[in-house]
Amino acid sequence: MIHTGDCLDILPRVRADSIDAVITSPPFGMPLDRVLRAVRRVLVDEGTCWLLLDGTPVLAEGWTVGNVTDVGHHERLHRLHPTDQPPRYVAAPLDLTRDHRVVCDRFAPMPEALVTHCVTTSTCLGDLVLDPFCGIGTTGRICSEWGRSFLGIEIDPLRVALAEAYIARSVARVVV
Ligand SMILES: C[S@@+](CC[C@H](N)C(=O)[O-])C[C@H]1O[C@@H](n2cnc3c(N)ncnc32)[C@H](O)[C@@H]1O
């Protein structure tokens, strides 16, 4: 399911402790401290938050950095955990010999192989994954292919329409 709107308005309406993993690439200029506070409320304690970012987020107390990987074009994949408790899954290291590298594109989608790594190493069948900056729905598509539930939030209605179409097409590919 994808909601159209500002994630800072919509996230407070999502049930607390309902999300197993967050996989997202926030746009430049977003107040990450506010986003991470809103994400922390909805993420289960043993969950994982993956952030693909140009730079390093300033983390409020409580977050633990699991791992940071340079994936090209100055972008780094951050694996964060909301407590210092052991996460539900211990993610295998990212294999950069596969096609994980960021490419430039009008819609700035996350590389599919990178999202697949996040989905398969930090969630299991039926888990609920959130992307609060869902764009054209890469995280949603990979979730549908791997049997994970998906909640997306996106401010741009054009991108929401594209994401819904891409996710529907990938569901059809899995089902047929
Ligand atoms: C880097 S793109 C995300 C791409 C996405 N991960 C994908 O693979 O398609 C960032 C997205 O955040 C959206 N966005 C910007 N501000 C937002 C906000 N306040 N709430 C929700 N979405 C927002 C932009 O429209 C853009 O689609």
PDB file of C-alpha atoms and ligand atoms in Angstrom, residues 3 5-8 23-28 30 52 107-111 115 131-139 141 153-156 159, ligand 1:
ATOM      1  CA  HIS A   3       0.138   6.712   0.772  1.00  0.00           C
ATOM      2  CA  GLY A   5       1.783  12.833   1.107  1.00  0.00           C
ATOM      3  CA  ASP A   6       4.557  14.119   3.332  1.00  0.00           C
ATOM      4  CA  CYS A   7       6.014  11.290   5.390  1.00  0.00           C
ATOM      5  CA  LEU A   8       6.440  13.648   8.362  1.00  0.00           C
ATOM      6  CA  ILE A  23      14.584   0.614   3.571  1.00  0.00           C
ATOM      7  CA  THR A  24      14.871   4.091   2.118  1.00  0.00           C
ATOM      8  CA  SER A  25      16.879   6.777   0.353  1.00  0.00           C
ATOM      9  CA  PRO A  26      15.795  10.188   1.680  1.00  0.00           C
ATOM     10  CA  PRO A  27      16.003  13.196  -0.651  1.00  0.00           C
ATOM     11  CA  PHE A  28      18.698  15.812  -0.125  1.00  0.00           C
ATOM     12  CA  MET A  30      15.280  16.360   4.447  1.00  0.00           C
ATOM     13  CA  LEU A  52      21.073   5.154   1.463  1.00  0.00           C
ATOM     14  CA  PHE A 107      13.881   9.377 -10.361  1.00  0.00           C
ATOM     15  CA  ALA A 108      17.008   8.357  -8.384  1.00  0.00           C
ATOM     16  CA  PRO A 109      15.795   4.786  -7.763  1.00  0.00           C
ATOM     17  CA  MET A 110      17.731   2.572  -5.373  1.00  0.00           C
ATOM     18  CA  PRO A 111      19.628  -0.224  -7.181  1.00  0.00           C
ATOM     19  CA  VAL A 115      17.365  -3.379  -2.000  1.00  0.00           C
ATOM     20  CA  ASP A 131       9.869   3.117   2.647  1.00  0.00           C
ATOM     21  CA  PRO A 132       8.861   6.654   3.712  1.00  0.00           C
ATOM     22  CA  PHE A 133      10.414   8.081   0.490  1.00  0.00           C
ATOM     23  CA  CYS A 134       9.055   5.432  -1.816  1.00  0.00           C
ATOM     24  CA  GLY A 135       9.781   7.140  -5.164  1.00  0.00           C
ATOM     25  CA  ILE A 136       8.943   4.831  -8.057  1.00  0.00           C
ATOM     26  CA  GLY A 137       8.640   1.888  -5.680  1.00  0.00           C
ATOM     27  CA  THR A 138      11.861  -0.126  -5.904  1.00  0.00           C
ATOM     28  CA  THR A 139      11.541  -1.285  -2.292  1.00  0.00           C
ATOM     29  CA  ARG A 141       8.670  -4.219  -5.960  1.00  0.00           C
ATOM     30  CA  ILE A 153       4.884   6.983   1.469  1.00  0.00           C
ATOM     31  CA  GLU A 154       5.600   9.383  -1.394  1.00  0.00           C
ATOM     32  CA  ILE A 155       4.870  13.075  -1.779  1.00  0.00           C
ATOM     33  CA  ASP A 156       4.785  13.167  -5.608  1.00  0.00           C
ATOM     34  CA  ARG A 159       5.833   8.776  -8.651  1.00  0.00           C
TER      35      ARG A 159
HETATM   36  C1  LIG B   1      15.810   9.481  -3.743  1.00  0.00           C
HETATM   37  S1  LIG B   1      14.115   9.409  -4.105  1.00  0.00           S
HETATM   38  C2  LIG B   1      13.644   7.793  -3.535  1.00  0.00           C
HETATM   39  C3  LIG B   1      13.731   6.765  -4.609  1.00  0.00           C
HETATM   40  C4  LIG B   1      13.147   5.441  -4.199  1.00  0.00           C
HETATM   41  N1  LIG B   1      13.902   4.824  -3.107  1.00  0.00           N
HETATM   42  C5  LIG B   1      13.102   4.490  -5.417  1.00  0.00           C
HETATM   43  O1  LIG B   1      13.857   3.516  -5.443  1.00  0.00           O
HETATM   44  O2  LIG B   1      12.357   4.787  -6.336  1.00  0.00           O
HETATM   45  C6  LIG B   1      13.398  10.391  -2.834  1.00  0.00           C
HETATM   46  C7  LIG B   1      11.895  10.503  -2.950  1.00  0.00           C
HETATM   47  O3  LIG B   1      11.385  11.182  -1.806  1.00  0.00           O
HETATM   48  C8  LIG B   1      10.241  11.903  -2.226  1.00  0.00           C
HETATM   49  N2  LIG B   1       9.969  12.909  -1.165  1.00  0.00           N
HETATM   50  C9  LIG B   1      10.561  14.122  -0.981  1.00  0.00           C
HETATM   51  N3  LIG B   1      10.117  14.702   0.149  1.00  0.00           N
HETATM   52  C10 LIG B   1       9.208  13.841   0.699  1.00  0.00           C
HETATM   53  C11 LIG B   1       8.418  13.866   1.875  1.00  0.00           C
HETATM   54  N4  LIG B   1       8.454  14.914   2.723  1.00  0.00           N
HETATM   55  N5  LIG B   1       7.616  12.800   2.146  1.00  0.00           N
HETATM   56  C12 LIG B   1       7.557  11.747   1.294  1.00  0.00           C
HETATM   57  N6  LIG B   1       8.290  11.667   0.139  1.00  0.00           N
HETATM   58  C13 LIG B   1       9.108  12.701  -0.148  1.00  0.00           C
HETATM   59  C14 LIG B   1      10.629  12.461  -3.586  1.00  0.00           C
HETATM   60  O4  LIG B   1       9.494  12.816  -4.356  1.00  0.00           O
HETATM   61  C15 LIG B   1      11.414  11.270  -4.178  1.00  0.00           C
HETATM   62  O5  LIG B   1      10.573  10.436  -4.933  1.00  0.00           O
END
